[in-house]
CSV table of C-alpha atoms in Angstrom, one decimal:
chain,number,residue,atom,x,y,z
E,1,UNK,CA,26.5,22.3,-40.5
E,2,UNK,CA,26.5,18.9,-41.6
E,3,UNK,CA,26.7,17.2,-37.9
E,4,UNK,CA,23.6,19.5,-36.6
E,5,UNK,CA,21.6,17.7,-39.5
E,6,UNK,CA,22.8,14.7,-38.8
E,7,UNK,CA,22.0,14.5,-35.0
E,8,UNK,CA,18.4,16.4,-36.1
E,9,UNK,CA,17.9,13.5,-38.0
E,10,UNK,CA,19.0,11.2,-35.6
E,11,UNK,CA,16.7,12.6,-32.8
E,12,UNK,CA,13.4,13.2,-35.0
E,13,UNK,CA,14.2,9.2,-35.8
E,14,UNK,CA,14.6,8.1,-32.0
E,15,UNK,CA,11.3,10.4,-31.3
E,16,UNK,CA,9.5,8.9,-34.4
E,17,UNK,CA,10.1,5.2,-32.9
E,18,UNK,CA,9.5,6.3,-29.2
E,19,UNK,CA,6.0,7.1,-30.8
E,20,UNK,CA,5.3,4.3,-32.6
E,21,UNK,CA,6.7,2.0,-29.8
E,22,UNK,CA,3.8,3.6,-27.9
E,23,UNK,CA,1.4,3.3,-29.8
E,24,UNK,CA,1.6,-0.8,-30.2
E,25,UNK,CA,1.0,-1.0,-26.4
E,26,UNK,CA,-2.5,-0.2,-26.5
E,27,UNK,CA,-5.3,-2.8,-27.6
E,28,UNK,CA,-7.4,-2.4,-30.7
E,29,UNK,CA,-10.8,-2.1,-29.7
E,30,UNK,CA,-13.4,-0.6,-32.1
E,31,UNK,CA,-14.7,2.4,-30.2
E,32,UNK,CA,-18.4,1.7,-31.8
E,33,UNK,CA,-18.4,-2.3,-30.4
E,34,UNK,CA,-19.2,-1.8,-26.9
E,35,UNK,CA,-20.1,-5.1,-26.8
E,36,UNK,CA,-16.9,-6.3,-27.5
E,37,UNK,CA,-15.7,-4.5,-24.4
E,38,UNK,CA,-18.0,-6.0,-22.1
E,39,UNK,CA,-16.7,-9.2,-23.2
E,40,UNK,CA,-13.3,-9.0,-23.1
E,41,UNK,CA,-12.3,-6.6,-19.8
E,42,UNK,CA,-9.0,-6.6,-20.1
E,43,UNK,CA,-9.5,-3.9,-23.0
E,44,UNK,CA,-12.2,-1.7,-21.2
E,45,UNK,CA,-11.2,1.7,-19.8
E,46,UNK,CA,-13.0,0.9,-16.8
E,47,UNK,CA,-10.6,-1.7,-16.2
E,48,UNK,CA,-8.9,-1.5,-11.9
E,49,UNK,CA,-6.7,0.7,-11.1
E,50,UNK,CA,-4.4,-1.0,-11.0
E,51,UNK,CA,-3.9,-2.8,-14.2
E,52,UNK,CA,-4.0,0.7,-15.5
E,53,UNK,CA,-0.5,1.5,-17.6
E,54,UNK,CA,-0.5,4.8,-16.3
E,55,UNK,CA,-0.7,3.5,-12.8
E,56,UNK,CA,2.6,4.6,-11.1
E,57,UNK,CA,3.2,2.9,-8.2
E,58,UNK,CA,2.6,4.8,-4.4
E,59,UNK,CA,5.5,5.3,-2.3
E,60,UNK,CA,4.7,5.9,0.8
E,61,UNK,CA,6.7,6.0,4.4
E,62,UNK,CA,5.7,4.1,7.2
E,63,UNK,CA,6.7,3.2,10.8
E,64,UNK,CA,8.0,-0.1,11.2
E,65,UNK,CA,8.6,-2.1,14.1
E,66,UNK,CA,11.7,-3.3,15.8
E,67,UNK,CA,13.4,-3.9,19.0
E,68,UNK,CA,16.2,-2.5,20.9
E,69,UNK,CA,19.1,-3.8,21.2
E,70,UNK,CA,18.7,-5.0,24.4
E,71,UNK,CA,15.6,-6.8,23.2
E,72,UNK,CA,13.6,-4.7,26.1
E,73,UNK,CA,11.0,-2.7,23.9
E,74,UNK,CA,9.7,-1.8,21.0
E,75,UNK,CA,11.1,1.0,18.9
E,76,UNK,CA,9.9,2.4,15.1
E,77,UNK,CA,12.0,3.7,12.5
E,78,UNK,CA,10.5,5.1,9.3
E,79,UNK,CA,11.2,3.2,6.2
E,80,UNK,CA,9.7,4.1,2.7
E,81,UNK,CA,8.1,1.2,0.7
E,82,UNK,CA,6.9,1.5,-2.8
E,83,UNK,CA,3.3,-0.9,-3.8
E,84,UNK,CA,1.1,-0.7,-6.4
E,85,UNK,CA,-1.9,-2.1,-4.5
E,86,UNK,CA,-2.5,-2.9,-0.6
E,87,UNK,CA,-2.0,-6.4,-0.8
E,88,UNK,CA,1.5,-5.1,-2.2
E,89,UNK,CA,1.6,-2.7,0.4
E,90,UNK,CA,1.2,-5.1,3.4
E,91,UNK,CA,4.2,-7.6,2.0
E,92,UNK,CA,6.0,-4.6,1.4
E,93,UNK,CA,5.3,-3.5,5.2
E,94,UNK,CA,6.3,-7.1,6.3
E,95,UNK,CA,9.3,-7.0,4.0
E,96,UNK,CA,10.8,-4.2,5.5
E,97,UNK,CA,9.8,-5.6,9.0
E,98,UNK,CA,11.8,-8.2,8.5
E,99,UNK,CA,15.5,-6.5,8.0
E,100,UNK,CA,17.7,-3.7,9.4
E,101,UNK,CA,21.1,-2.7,8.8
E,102,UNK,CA,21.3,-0.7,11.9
E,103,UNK,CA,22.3,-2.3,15.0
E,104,UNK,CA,20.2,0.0,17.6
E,105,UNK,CA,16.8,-2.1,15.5
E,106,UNK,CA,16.7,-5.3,16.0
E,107,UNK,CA,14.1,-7.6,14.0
E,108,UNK,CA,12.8,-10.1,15.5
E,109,UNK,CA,10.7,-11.5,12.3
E,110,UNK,CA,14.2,-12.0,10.3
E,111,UNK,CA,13.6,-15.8,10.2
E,112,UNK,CA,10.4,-15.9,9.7
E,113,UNK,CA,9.0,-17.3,6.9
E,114,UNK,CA,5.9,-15.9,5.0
E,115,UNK,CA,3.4,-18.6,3.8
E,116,UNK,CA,0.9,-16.2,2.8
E,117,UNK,CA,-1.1,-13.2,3.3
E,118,UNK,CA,-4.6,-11.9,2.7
E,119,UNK,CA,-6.9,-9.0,3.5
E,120,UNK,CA,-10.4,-9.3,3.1
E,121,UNK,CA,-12.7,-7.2,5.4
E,122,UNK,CA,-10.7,-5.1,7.4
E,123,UNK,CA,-8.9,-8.2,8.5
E,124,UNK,CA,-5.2,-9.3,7.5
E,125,UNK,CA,-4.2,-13.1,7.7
E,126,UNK,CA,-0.7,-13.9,7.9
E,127,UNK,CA,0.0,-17.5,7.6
E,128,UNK,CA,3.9,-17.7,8.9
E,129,UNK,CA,6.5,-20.4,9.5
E,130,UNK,CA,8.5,-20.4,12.3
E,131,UNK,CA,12.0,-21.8,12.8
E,132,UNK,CA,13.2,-23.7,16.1
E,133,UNK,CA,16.3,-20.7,15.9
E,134,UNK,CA,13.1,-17.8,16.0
E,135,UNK,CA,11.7,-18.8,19.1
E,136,UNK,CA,12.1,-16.6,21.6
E,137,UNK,CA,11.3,-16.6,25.2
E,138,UNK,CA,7.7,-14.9,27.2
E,139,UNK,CA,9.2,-11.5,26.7
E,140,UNK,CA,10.7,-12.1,23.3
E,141,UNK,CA,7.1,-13.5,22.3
E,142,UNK,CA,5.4,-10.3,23.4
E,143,UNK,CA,7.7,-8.0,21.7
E,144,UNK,CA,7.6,-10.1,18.7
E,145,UNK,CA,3.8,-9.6,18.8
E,146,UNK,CA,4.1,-5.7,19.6
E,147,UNK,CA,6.6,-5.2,16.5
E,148,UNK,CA,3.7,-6.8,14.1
E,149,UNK,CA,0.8,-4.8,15.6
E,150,UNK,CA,3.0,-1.7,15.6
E,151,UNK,CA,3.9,-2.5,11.9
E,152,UNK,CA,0.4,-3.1,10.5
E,153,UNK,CA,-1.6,-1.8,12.8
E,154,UNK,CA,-0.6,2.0,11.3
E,155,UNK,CA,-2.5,1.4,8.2
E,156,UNK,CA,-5.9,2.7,9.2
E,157,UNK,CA,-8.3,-0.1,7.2
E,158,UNK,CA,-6.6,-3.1,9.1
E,159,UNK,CA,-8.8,-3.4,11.7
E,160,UNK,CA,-7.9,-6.9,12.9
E,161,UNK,CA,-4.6,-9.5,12.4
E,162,UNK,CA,-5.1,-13.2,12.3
E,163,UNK,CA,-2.1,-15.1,12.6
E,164,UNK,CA,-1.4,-18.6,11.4
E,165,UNK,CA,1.3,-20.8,11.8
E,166,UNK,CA,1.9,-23.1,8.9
E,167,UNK,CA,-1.9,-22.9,8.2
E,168,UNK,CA,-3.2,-23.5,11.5
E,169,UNK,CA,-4.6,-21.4,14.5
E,170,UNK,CA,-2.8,-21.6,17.5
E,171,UNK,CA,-3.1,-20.6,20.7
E,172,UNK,CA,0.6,-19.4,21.3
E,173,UNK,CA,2.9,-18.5,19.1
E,174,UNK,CA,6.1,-20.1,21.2
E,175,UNK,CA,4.6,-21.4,23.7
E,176,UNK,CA,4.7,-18.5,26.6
E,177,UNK,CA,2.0,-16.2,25.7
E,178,UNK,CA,-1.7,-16.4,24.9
E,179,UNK,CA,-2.5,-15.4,21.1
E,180,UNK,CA,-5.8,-14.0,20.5
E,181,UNK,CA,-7.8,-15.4,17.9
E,182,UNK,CA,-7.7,-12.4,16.1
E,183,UNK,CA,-5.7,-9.7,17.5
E,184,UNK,CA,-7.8,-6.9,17.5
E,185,UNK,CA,-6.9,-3.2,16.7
E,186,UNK,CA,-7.2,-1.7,20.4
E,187,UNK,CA,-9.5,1.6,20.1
E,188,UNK,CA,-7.7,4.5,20.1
């Protein structure tokens, strides 16, 4: 009889501080001062989603792009990524775009380095860096352009890519194939 008290008291103690540990998370904000809301965002309720604590973040599978392993044509694979917001959602899609443990998906953007990426408008700027060893040949460049349209290109409010290599617009990516300035979603 003893032991059942004594883990009763331990849990009602563990509960009691999972409570109180709560509770210190959330700002003190006198609900009559809306003033003081609209001066300090960060403790309104109207606050983004996702700065929210009880934002969970979105998993959500996608189609990425890759190569066979003949380096002949595109192939996708479904991979799950997890983002809490779309810029997260792209560099999570780029992410994933970038590796493969199976050997029948090749990446091509493996080396590749990201700079930066933004998405403003319906358009999604990727400013990459690429290594001497990434270059590929005509073929390889088209592919390599195919897997990154494939890749982003599935999420329906990316309407346009704009590619930049180490900051600057370029006309080719490696030399062999023309790179529109941006590459526009094709209608379906």
């Amino acid at each position: 009889m003893r032991k059942k008290s004594s883990y009763t008291l331990v849990f009602s103690l563990i509960s009691l501080m999972l409570v109180l540990a709560g509770c210190g998370d959330k700002p003190a904000v006198d609900p009559g001062n809306k003033q003081s809301e609209a001066a300090n965002p960060s403790t309104s309720n109207a606050s983004s989603p996702t700065n929210t604590p009880d934002n969970e973040p979105t998993k959500q599978e996608i189609e990425v792009g890759y190569v066979d392993a003949e380096l002949t044509e595109v192939k996708t694979k479904k991979e799950e990524i997890t983002f809490s917001d779309s810029s997260e959602k792209y560099r999570q899609a780029f992410d994933v775009m970038q590796r493969s443990d199976d050997p029948a998906f090749i990446s091509l953007w493996s080396d590749i380095g990201l700079e930066s990426m933004d998405f403003q408008d319906g358009q999604l700027t990727l400013d990459i860096h690429i290594p001497d060893q990434a270059r590929l040949g005509a073929g390889g460049e088209l592919l390599f352009l195919a897997v990154l349209q494939q890749t982003m290109f599935q999420f329906e409010e990316v309407r346009s890519i704009q590619l930049l290599v180490d900051g600057q617009e370029t006309e080719s990516l490696m030399g062999h194939a023309e790179l529109p300035n941006p590459i526009i979603r094709e209608s379906e």
